[in-house]
Amino acid sequence: MTMPMSSSVVTNSIDRAAFENFYAGPAPWDIGKPQPAFTAVADQVTGPILDAGCGTGEHALFFAARGHRVIGIDFVEEAIRRARRKAAERGLAVEFLVKDATALAQWGKRFASVLDCGLFHVFSDDDRRRYVRGLAEVVEPGSRLFLLCFSDEEPGTEGPRRVSRQELYDAFADGWEVESVQPVQVEVNPEFTEVKFSQGGPKAWFAVVRRQG
Ligand SMILES: C[S@@+](CC[C@H](N)C(=O)[O-])C[C@H]1O[C@@H](n2cnc3c(N)ncnc32)[C@H](O)[C@@H]1O
């Protein structure tokens, strides 16, 4: 399957139907473990934790196994079903909810850390703004967002939208501090061979963003 192309002004997110289609089989991003960028900062991640766009839950489960209280949300029911099944098999208590990450406002929850592995880069400009506004309502001053997104250094247009360093600073300009943006590479499911990414995996940014008080 081909996902929508990147563009400097994007009005349409990758929609739910496209994601449901991915979850009809093994999803390209589903590698059965957390991305190394997240395990590398595990000691900085404090609970309670929100895993936004959690997919089948590997990041949520990793942090739950470290003793944190975690809620994972995804708008695809099949992803949440798989995540709940994994939690039961691993004996881990994680709350997995079918929920739209662009509708976080007025949810009434508060988190010390938010994980975003591959969610931000699926949004249109409008949804990106809605998401960031909603995030501001579910964190406390000092809370951190750990975000992995495709970078504009990844050649081509197939796969998710490319994001520039500047777009990250722009998206979090109001009430947030971008503490770091590091170049990393994303591990993809080796069964997914339809798109040729860079050797070693798609180039990405790993950003740590702190909510200001
Ligand atoms: C690239 S996948 C990453 C999944 C997971 N974080 C991982 O690393 O395996 C993006 C996920 O975001 C979910 N998603 C996309 N838009 C969403 C939205 N508006 N609300 C909640 N989940 C969404 C998709 O269903 C998909 O599971």
XYZ file of C-alpha atoms and ligand atoms in Angstrom:
240
model
C 0.000 0.000 0.000
C 1.074 3.554 -0.657
C 0.394 6.193 1.932
C -0.381 9.828 1.132
C 2.565 11.920 0.029
C 4.405 14.569 1.945
C 3.865 18.222 1.132
C 4.626 21.584 2.674
C 0.916 22.265 3.201
C -1.056 19.139 3.918
C -4.754 19.325 4.558
C -5.685 15.664 4.870
C -4.408 13.297 7.537
C -3.899 9.669 6.759
C -7.427 8.586 7.542
C -8.734 5.878 9.789
C -9.728 3.644 6.863
C -6.134 3.629 5.596
C -4.890 2.598 9.035
C -7.610 -0.070 9.346
C -6.332 -1.418 6.054
C -2.788 -1.589 7.425
C -4.020 -3.478 10.491
C -5.677 -6.092 8.269
C -2.153 -7.520 8.093
C 1.184 -6.928 9.796
C 1.650 -3.158 9.859
C 4.980 -1.841 8.469
C 5.846 -0.091 11.741
C 4.944 -3.039 13.949
C 8.326 -4.513 14.890
C 7.231 -6.363 18.047
C 9.353 -4.192 20.319
C 9.803 -0.482 21.066
C 11.860 1.727 18.770
C 15.447 2.060 20.101
C 15.059 5.848 20.365
C 12.494 5.310 23.142
C 14.396 2.644 25.058
C 17.461 4.916 24.961
C 15.628 7.595 26.984
C 13.750 5.202 29.258
C 15.266 6.710 32.396
C 13.934 10.174 31.481
C 10.361 8.963 31.043
C 8.229 9.400 34.144
C 4.666 8.327 34.770
C 1.801 8.546 34.358
C 2.391 8.077 30.632
C 0.200 8.552 27.585
C 1.154 6.559 24.474
C -0.606 8.512 21.719
C -1.276 6.496 18.562
C -0.079 3.417 20.433
C -0.757 0.898 17.668
C -0.387 -2.595 19.093
C 1.152 -1.162 22.241
C 4.880 -2.015 22.300
C 5.945 1.328 23.790
C 3.148 1.381 26.347
C 3.945 -2.192 27.347
C 7.678 -1.516 27.587
C 7.086 1.342 30.038
C 4.425 -0.576 31.972
C 6.981 -3.362 32.445
C 9.245 -0.730 34.006
C 6.543 -0.074 36.603
C 4.835 2.983 35.115
C 1.122 3.686 34.893
C 0.351 3.893 31.164
C -2.654 4.615 28.981
C -2.379 3.823 25.266
C -4.805 5.303 22.768
C -5.364 4.569 19.093
C -8.325 5.217 16.822
C -8.177 1.756 15.192
C -10.069 -0.922 17.112
C -7.961 -3.782 15.751
C -4.763 -2.123 16.998
C -6.266 -1.762 20.466
C -7.529 -5.369 20.406
C -3.989 -6.580 19.650
C -2.506 -4.308 22.314
C -4.936 -5.621 24.952
C -4.147 -9.196 23.954
C -0.406 -8.572 24.370
C -0.973 -6.936 27.767
C -2.937 -9.994 28.934
C -0.301 -12.407 27.583
C 2.493 -10.464 29.308
C 0.568 -9.969 32.542
C 0.868 -6.178 32.294
C -1.782 -3.707 33.416
C -2.080 -1.074 30.682
C -5.283 0.736 29.835
C -5.722 0.623 26.050
C -8.514 2.827 24.704
C -9.998 3.471 21.275
C -9.658 7.228 21.160
C -8.875 9.936 18.619
C -5.650 11.726 19.502
C -6.918 14.938 17.906
C -9.660 15.053 20.548
C -7.650 15.139 23.774
C -9.127 18.398 25.020
C -11.575 18.017 27.923
C -10.550 14.392 28.460
C -9.766 15.202 32.070
C -6.552 13.120 32.285
C -3.070 14.376 33.151
C 0.245 12.800 32.197
C 3.883 13.412 33.137
C 5.116 11.998 29.806
C 3.610 11.513 26.382
C 5.031 9.071 23.834
C 4.393 9.756 20.184
C 5.997 7.173 17.965
C 4.867 7.827 14.417
C 1.676 9.768 15.131
C 2.607 13.435 14.625
C 3.809 12.751 11.089
C 0.448 11.356 9.943
C -1.427 14.585 10.637
C -2.522 17.330 8.276
C -1.570 20.862 9.304
C -5.006 21.338 10.904
C -4.935 18.052 12.793
C -1.388 18.774 13.910
C -2.579 22.024 15.502
C -5.596 20.302 17.105
C -3.340 17.560 18.467
C -0.811 19.978 19.974
C -3.606 22.068 21.537
C -5.111 18.901 23.036
C -1.731 17.740 24.317
C -1.392 20.978 26.240
C -4.548 20.031 28.159
C -3.361 16.559 29.198
C 0.069 17.487 30.521
C 1.342 19.432 33.509
C 4.015 22.125 33.457
C 7.311 20.246 33.158
C 5.763 17.204 31.455
C 7.677 15.915 28.442
C 6.672 14.696 25.019
C 8.962 12.132 23.361
C 8.276 12.209 19.636
C 9.606 10.170 16.719
C 8.669 11.304 13.218
C 9.917 10.833 9.666
C 12.424 13.518 8.763
C 12.739 15.644 5.659
C 16.148 14.016 5.253
C 14.443 10.768 4.225
C 14.467 10.792 0.407
C 11.333 10.246 -1.620
C 7.700 10.804 -0.783
C 6.382 7.322 -0.082
C 5.405 6.557 3.466
C 4.318 9.208 5.948
C 4.722 12.945 5.674
C 8.271 14.228 6.060
C 8.782 16.721 8.882
C 11.522 19.324 9.095
C 13.313 20.349 12.261
C 11.782 23.818 11.826
C 8.246 22.374 11.670
C 8.852 20.757 15.049
C 9.971 24.068 16.532
C 6.989 25.821 14.913
C 4.439 23.257 16.113
C 5.656 23.595 19.703
C 6.392 27.327 19.697
C 3.556 28.260 22.034
C 3.988 27.157 25.644
C 6.492 24.391 24.915
C 10.272 24.186 24.826
C 11.914 21.910 22.296
C 14.760 20.534 24.403
C 16.394 18.402 21.703
C 15.901 17.115 18.182
C 18.215 14.236 17.273
C 18.556 12.426 13.944
C 17.730 8.725 14.290
C 16.549 5.922 12.024
C 13.289 4.033 12.333
C 13.237 0.249 12.419
C 10.572 -1.141 10.103
C 9.006 -4.561 9.899
C 11.315 -6.553 7.572
C 8.225 -8.186 6.025
C 7.322 -4.778 4.573
C 9.255 -4.525 1.316
C 6.866 -2.444 -0.822
C 8.672 0.815 -0.136
C 12.462 1.182 -0.263
C 13.623 3.434 2.540
C 17.181 4.513 3.374
C 19.668 1.812 4.272
C 19.241 1.186 8.007
C 15.656 2.461 8.057
C 13.826 5.703 7.314
C 15.571 8.819 8.582
C 13.688 10.386 11.440
C 13.805 12.996 14.172
C 13.568 12.121 17.818
C 12.389 15.194 19.688
C 12.066 15.837 23.404
C 9.638 18.658 24.088
C 8.874 20.084 27.519
C 5.658 21.812 28.540
C 6.488 25.130 30.094
C 5.059 26.161 33.421
C 2.912 4.755 12.399
S 1.730 4.030 13.447
C 2.670 3.858 14.950
C 2.053 2.928 15.973
C 2.837 2.765 17.255
N 3.053 4.014 17.936
C 4.148 2.084 16.994
O 5.194 2.724 17.119
O 4.128 0.880 16.670
C 0.623 5.376 13.811
C -0.523 4.955 14.672
O -1.306 6.101 14.950
C -2.670 5.750 14.865
N -3.414 6.988 14.597
C -3.373 7.757 13.480
N -4.176 8.831 13.606
C -4.717 8.746 14.846
C -5.622 9.564 15.581
N -6.144 10.676 15.067
N -5.944 9.172 16.828
C -5.452 8.046 17.372
N -4.604 7.222 16.716
C -4.241 7.575 15.472
C -2.743 4.709 13.766
O -3.900 3.918 13.851
C -1.455 3.934 14.026
O -1.660 2.884 14.919
